[in-house]
Short mmCIF file of C-alpha atoms and ligand atoms in Angstrom, two decimals:
data_model
loop_
_atom_site.label_atom_id
_atom_site.label_comp_id
_atom_site.label_asym_id
_atom_site.label_seq_id
_atom_site.Cartn_x
_atom_site.Cartn_y
_atom_site.Cartn_z
CA MET J 1 -13.36 36.23 -34.93
CA GLN J 2 -12.04 32.77 -34.10
CA ILE J 3 -14.37 29.78 -34.25
CA THR J 4 -13.61 29.13 -30.57
CA GLU J 5 -15.23 32.48 -29.68
CA ILE J 6 -18.59 31.41 -31.10
CA GLY J 7 -21.16 30.59 -28.40
CA PHE J 8 -22.00 26.95 -29.09
CA VAL J 9 -18.36 26.07 -29.80
CA LYS J 10 -17.33 27.63 -26.48
CA GLY J 11 -20.08 25.74 -24.67
CA PHE J 12 -19.07 22.44 -26.30
CA LEU J 13 -15.38 22.84 -25.43
CA ARG J 14 -16.12 23.90 -21.84
CA MET J 15 -18.35 20.87 -21.33
CA CYS J 16 -15.57 18.53 -22.51
CA ASP J 17 -13.20 20.13 -20.02
CA ASP J 18 -15.79 19.97 -17.22
CA GLY J 19 -16.15 16.22 -17.81
CA TRP J 20 -12.37 15.75 -17.88
CA GLN J 21 -12.08 17.58 -14.56
CA GLN J 22 -14.71 15.30 -13.03
CA GLY J 23 -12.52 12.29 -13.86
CA TRP J 24 -15.00 10.75 -16.28
CA HIS J 25 -12.71 10.75 -19.34
CA GLU J 26 -9.61 8.66 -18.80
CA ARG J 27 -7.50 8.45 -21.95
CA ASN J 28 -9.94 8.60 -24.92
CA GLY J 29 -13.00 7.64 -22.85
CA GLY J 30 -16.33 9.30 -23.54
CA ASN J 31 -17.72 11.44 -26.34
CA LEU J 32 -19.98 14.44 -26.88
CA SER J 33 -22.21 15.60 -29.71
CA TYR J 34 -24.31 18.71 -30.32
CA ARG J 35 -27.00 19.18 -32.99
CA ILE J 36 -26.22 22.67 -34.29
CA LYS J 37 -29.02 25.21 -34.78
CA GLU J 38 -29.52 26.68 -38.24
CA GLU J 39 -28.51 30.17 -37.19
CA GLU J 40 -25.37 28.74 -35.57
CA VAL J 41 -24.41 26.90 -38.78
CA ALA J 42 -24.45 30.32 -40.46
CA GLN J 43 -21.97 31.59 -37.84
CA VAL J 44 -19.40 28.88 -38.60
CA ARG J 45 -19.94 28.30 -42.33
CA GLY J 46 -16.96 30.54 -43.20
CA PHE J 47 -14.63 28.07 -41.46
CA PHE J 48 -15.77 25.00 -43.48
CA ARG J 49 -13.47 23.18 -45.88
CA ALA J 50 -14.73 22.74 -49.42
CA ASP J 51 -13.64 19.29 -50.55
CA ALA J 52 -14.70 16.94 -47.75
CA PRO J 53 -15.50 13.38 -48.88
CA TRP J 54 -18.74 11.62 -47.82
CA GLN J 55 -18.39 8.58 -45.56
CA PRO J 56 -20.97 6.03 -44.37
CA ILE J 57 -22.34 6.53 -40.82
CA GLY J 58 -22.94 2.79 -40.38
CA THR J 59 -26.63 3.29 -39.69
CA SER J 60 -29.44 5.36 -41.09
CA VAL J 61 -30.94 8.43 -39.39
CA PRO J 62 -33.34 9.87 -41.99
CA GLU J 63 -34.93 12.33 -39.54
CA LEU J 64 -31.53 14.02 -39.20
CA GLY J 65 -30.91 14.46 -42.93
CA ASN J 66 -29.00 17.68 -43.77
CA GLU J 67 -28.35 18.49 -40.09
CA TYR J 68 -24.97 19.66 -38.74
CA PHE J 69 -23.26 18.34 -35.60
CA MET J 70 -20.24 19.21 -33.51
CA VAL J 71 -18.69 15.99 -32.13
CA THR J 72 -15.53 14.80 -30.41
CA GLY J 73 -13.07 12.75 -32.47
CA SER J 74 -12.49 9.01 -32.26
CA GLY J 75 -9.47 8.20 -30.09
CA GLN J 76 -9.18 11.82 -28.95
CA PHE J 77 -8.62 12.69 -25.29
CA PHE J 78 -11.08 15.03 -23.53
CA ARG J 79 -8.04 16.29 -21.62
CA ASN J 80 -6.75 17.89 -24.83
CA VAL J 81 -9.98 19.38 -26.17
CA LEU J 82 -9.58 22.88 -24.71
CA SER J 83 -5.94 23.28 -25.74
CA ASP J 84 -6.37 22.03 -29.33
CA PRO J 85 -10.05 21.86 -30.34
CA GLU J 86 -9.30 21.79 -34.06
CA ASP J 87 -7.34 18.55 -33.58
CA SER J 88 -9.72 16.75 -31.21
CA THR J 89 -13.23 17.81 -32.29
CA CYS J 90 -15.05 18.35 -35.57
CA ILE J 91 -18.14 19.75 -37.24
CA LEU J 92 -19.89 17.41 -39.62
CA GLU J 93 -22.81 17.49 -42.00
CA LEU J 94 -25.20 14.62 -42.84
CA ASP J 95 -26.50 13.95 -46.34
CA ASP J 96 -30.20 14.28 -47.04
CA LEU J 97 -30.93 10.58 -46.36
CA GLY J 98 -29.00 10.59 -43.08
CA GLU J 99 -26.76 7.75 -44.25
CA ASN J 100 -23.44 9.53 -44.86
CA TYR J 101 -21.48 12.31 -43.17
CA ARG J 102 -18.61 14.61 -44.10
CA VAL J 103 -16.24 16.50 -41.83
CA LEU J 104 -16.37 20.23 -42.64
CA TRP J 105 -14.14 21.54 -39.87
CA GLY J 106 -11.70 20.10 -37.33
CA LEU J 107 -9.79 16.81 -37.02
CA LYS J 108 -7.01 18.80 -38.72
CA ASN J 109 -4.52 15.95 -38.23
CA GLY J 110 -6.88 13.36 -39.65
CA GLY J 111 -9.00 10.76 -37.93
CA ARG J 112 -12.70 10.15 -37.65
CA PRO J 113 -15.61 11.38 -35.54
CA THR J 114 -16.33 9.48 -32.30
CA SER J 115 -16.47 5.68 -32.48
CA GLU J 116 -19.92 5.98 -30.90
CA LEU J 117 -21.28 8.07 -33.80
CA PRO J 118 -24.10 5.56 -34.53
CA SER J 119 -25.29 5.71 -30.88
CA HIS J 120 -25.06 9.50 -30.78
CA LEU J 121 -26.97 9.99 -34.02
CA MET J 122 -29.65 7.39 -33.28
CA ASN J 123 -30.17 8.99 -29.84
CA HIS J 124 -30.36 12.44 -31.46
CA GLU J 125 -32.93 11.15 -33.91
CA VAL J 126 -35.17 9.78 -31.15
CA LYS J 127 -34.70 12.78 -28.88
CA LYS J 128 -35.35 15.31 -31.65
CA ARG J 129 -38.67 13.56 -32.29
CA VAL J 130 -39.84 13.01 -28.70
CA SER J 131 -38.74 16.45 -27.46
CA GLY J 132 -40.23 18.30 -30.43
CA GLY J 133 -36.76 19.42 -31.52
CA LYS J 134 -35.67 20.76 -28.11
CA HIS J 135 -32.96 18.22 -27.21
CA ARG J 136 -29.63 18.96 -28.89
CA VAL J 137 -26.93 17.41 -26.69
CA ILE J 138 -25.95 13.74 -26.33
CA TYR J 139 -23.17 12.99 -23.84
CA HIS J 140 -21.38 9.74 -23.09
CA ALA J 141 -19.13 9.56 -20.02
CA HIS J 142 -17.33 6.86 -18.04
CA THR J 143 -18.82 7.80 -14.70
CA THR J 144 -16.97 5.81 -12.04
CA ASN J 145 -19.68 5.28 -9.43
CA VAL J 146 -22.47 4.39 -11.84
CA ILE J 147 -20.13 1.84 -13.44
CA ALA J 148 -19.34 0.38 -9.99
CA LEU J 149 -23.05 -0.01 -9.27
CA THR J 150 -23.56 -2.04 -12.46
CA PHE J 151 -21.62 -4.85 -10.75
CA VAL J 152 -23.91 -5.02 -7.72
CA LEU J 153 -27.40 -3.74 -8.56
CA PRO J 154 -29.84 -5.74 -10.71
CA LEU J 155 -29.51 -4.43 -14.28
CA THR J 156 -33.08 -3.15 -14.46
CA ASP J 157 -34.52 0.31 -15.06
CA GLU J 158 -36.54 -0.10 -11.86
CA ALA J 159 -33.60 -0.91 -9.57
CA PHE J 160 -31.34 1.87 -10.90
CA THR J 161 -34.06 4.48 -10.93
CA ARG J 162 -35.33 3.73 -7.45
CA GLU J 163 -31.93 3.32 -5.76
CA LEU J 164 -30.60 6.54 -7.30
CA TRP J 165 -33.78 8.49 -6.56
CA GLU J 166 -33.40 7.52 -2.91
CA MET J 167 -29.86 8.87 -2.59
CA ALA J 168 -30.63 12.57 -3.00
CA THR J 169 -33.92 14.39 -2.67
CA GLU J 170 -33.38 16.38 -5.86
CA CYS J 171 -33.01 13.23 -8.02
CA PRO J 172 -36.69 12.45 -8.74
CA VAL J 173 -37.13 16.11 -9.63
CA VAL J 174 -34.11 16.17 -11.96
CA PHE J 175 -34.87 12.83 -13.67
CA PRO J 176 -38.57 12.14 -13.00
CA ASP J 177 -38.89 9.75 -15.97
CA GLY J 178 -36.25 7.45 -14.49
CA ILE J 179 -33.16 5.78 -15.95
CA GLY J 180 -32.81 2.98 -18.49
CA VAL J 181 -30.23 0.21 -18.36
CA VAL J 182 -28.50 -1.51 -21.27
CA PRO J 183 -26.89 -4.86 -20.35
CA TRP J 184 -23.26 -5.31 -21.27
CA MET J 185 -22.84 -5.12 -25.05
CA VAL J 186 -19.98 -4.49 -27.47
CA PRO J 187 -19.66 -0.69 -27.77
CA GLY J 188 -19.33 1.28 -31.00
CA GLY J 189 -21.79 -0.60 -33.17
CA ARG J 190 -25.35 -0.46 -34.37
CA GLU J 191 -26.72 -3.04 -31.90
CA ILE J 192 -25.88 -1.03 -28.77
CA ALA J 193 -27.05 2.11 -30.57
CA VAL J 194 -30.46 0.54 -31.22
CA ALA J 195 -30.78 -0.65 -27.59
CA THR J 196 -29.83 2.79 -26.25
CA SER J 197 -32.05 4.75 -28.60
CA ARG J 198 -35.03 2.57 -27.59
CA LEU J 199 -34.48 3.60 -23.98
CA MET J 200 -34.16 7.23 -25.07
CA GLU J 201 -37.81 7.07 -26.18
CA LYS J 202 -38.77 7.28 -22.48
CA TYR J 203 -35.68 8.32 -20.54
CA ASP J 204 -33.01 11.05 -20.73
CA VAL J 205 -30.38 8.77 -19.20
CA ALA J 206 -29.20 5.29 -20.19
CA VAL J 207 -26.67 3.30 -18.20
CA TRP J 208 -24.31 1.02 -20.13
CA ALA J 209 -23.44 -1.84 -17.79
CA HIS J 210 -19.73 -1.99 -16.88
CA HIS J 211 -19.05 0.94 -19.24
CA GLY J 212 -20.70 4.28 -18.44
CA MET J 213 -23.72 6.43 -19.19
CA PHE J 214 -25.48 8.31 -22.00
CA ALA J 215 -27.40 11.49 -21.20
CA SER J 216 -29.55 13.70 -23.41
CA GLY J 217 -30.65 17.29 -22.89
CA GLU J 218 -31.67 20.60 -24.39
CA ASP J 219 -28.36 22.39 -23.82
CA PHE J 220 -24.89 21.90 -22.37
CA ASP J 221 -25.81 23.04 -18.84
CA LEU J 222 -28.82 20.75 -18.53
CA THR J 223 -27.08 17.72 -20.01
CA PHE J 224 -23.92 18.10 -17.97
CA GLY J 225 -26.04 18.79 -14.88
CA LEU J 226 -28.06 15.64 -15.48
CA MET J 227 -24.95 13.45 -15.83
CA HIS J 228 -23.47 15.11 -12.74
CA THR J 229 -26.61 14.59 -10.65
CA VAL J 230 -26.94 10.90 -11.54
CA GLU J 231 -23.25 10.24 -10.92
CA LYS J 232 -23.26 12.10 -7.61
CA SER J 233 -26.24 10.08 -6.48
CA ALA J 234 -24.36 6.91 -7.47
CA GLU J 235 -21.38 8.10 -5.44
CA ILE J 236 -23.58 8.44 -2.36
CA LEU J 237 -24.98 4.94 -2.90
CA VAL J 238 -21.48 3.50 -3.27
CA LYS J 239 -20.53 5.15 0.03
CA VAL J 240 -23.64 3.83 1.77
CA LEU J 241 -23.03 0.30 0.47
CA SER J 242 -19.39 0.57 1.51
CA MET J 243 -20.19 1.10 5.20
CA LYS J 244 -19.38 -2.53 5.81
CA GLY J 245 -19.62 -2.47 9.58
CA ALA J 246 -23.09 -1.05 9.39
CA GLN J 247 -24.00 -3.59 6.73
CA GLU J 248 -22.96 -6.49 8.94
CA ALA J 249 -24.99 -5.04 11.80
CA GLY J 250 -27.98 -5.01 9.44
CA ALA J 251 -28.09 -1.25 9.52
CA VAL J 252 -27.49 -0.29 5.91
CA LYS J 253 -30.11 2.34 5.12
CA ARG J 254 -31.57 2.46 8.61
CA GLN J 255 -33.86 5.09 7.10
CA THR J 256 -34.53 6.28 3.59
CA ILE J 257 -36.89 8.21 1.30
CA THR J 258 -40.08 6.11 1.11
CA PRO J 259 -42.58 5.65 -1.74
CA ASP J 260 -45.01 8.00 0.04
CA ASP J 261 -42.25 10.59 0.43
CA PHE J 262 -41.66 10.44 -3.34
CA ARG J 263 -45.39 10.90 -3.95
CA ALA J 264 -45.39 13.96 -1.70
CA LEU J 265 -42.30 15.32 -3.46
CA ALA J 266 -43.90 14.77 -6.87
CA LYS J 267 -46.97 16.72 -5.77
CA ASP J 268 -45.04 19.74 -4.50
CA PHE J 269 -42.54 19.83 -7.37
CA GLN J 270 -45.18 19.09 -10.00
CA VAL J 271 -43.43 16.11 -11.56
CA THR J 272 -44.98 12.77 -12.48
CA LEU J 273 -43.14 9.81 -10.97
CA PRO J 274 -44.33 6.51 -12.50
CA GLU J 275 -45.80 4.17 -9.83
CA ARG J 276 -43.73 1.37 -11.40
CA PHE J 277 -40.69 2.75 -9.56
CA LEU J 278 -42.47 3.15 -6.22
CA TYR J 279 -42.74 -0.53 -5.31
CA GLU J 280 -42.59 -1.76 -1.69
CA LYS J 281 -39.20 -3.23 -0.72
O1 2HA T 301 -13.50 5.71 -26.43
O2 2HA T 301 -16.04 5.92 -24.66
O3 2HA T 301 -17.45 3.99 -25.77
C1 2HA T 301 -14.70 6.32 -26.49
C2 2HA T 301 -15.70 5.56 -25.75
C3 2HA T 301 -16.28 4.36 -26.38
ZN1 ZN T 302 -17.33 4.66 -23.64
#
């Protein structure tokens, strides 16, 4: 059996290709990580190399000590993941303190795990805790329409949540907790990782202004679906805002989904929508 025939590996590789096909991963943009289940580690252990050196993560994630992750490689192109997974992705193990990692499989031509490894791991640490171990996928994508909106909407959780909820009826059901927003920051480091992981305490989605999005979920389908839903909603908003003629005639959003409509939706779909997002405009 090849490693690429194993369930979680297949799911990981397919998700990378799905994102590429959406146009969210120009060049080496974006990254994906998956916290591997114990029984899945057993399925791939036979493929591990023996002599991998430990390297510092650049932050400390003690609640993830001794866990295994599959992640995309730094500088690797999502476009190439399906055709050469052993070059562009890797499986890594953390030490018991969650301060160092070693690459046990993949990156066969050298290189390092994703440049956003601190953000991924700090998000995993928060999400593992707040979801009682259920969340396993962290996904970063350069979603075009959400990025465009970060130039025109106020960079607040309230504005992004409410505007995107309004664009498609399913949105408040798919992300009832809302969306967090990180102002523009230098990517790749600990500071942006801390800011993002704070938002992940209450949300499953964080927008990075002028850069992209982070999404967290239980499995590949749910996490990809969440990213897709938010980005599609952003695409609708960009289209609405682009109807210039209508805008000049004062007719942008002649009608919309109102706060009372959201309350009715919440009741029927049995989701809790915080009142904070249901302000009068
Ligand atoms: O190049 O997306 O944020 C990977 C990235 C960095
Ligand atoms: Zn990025």
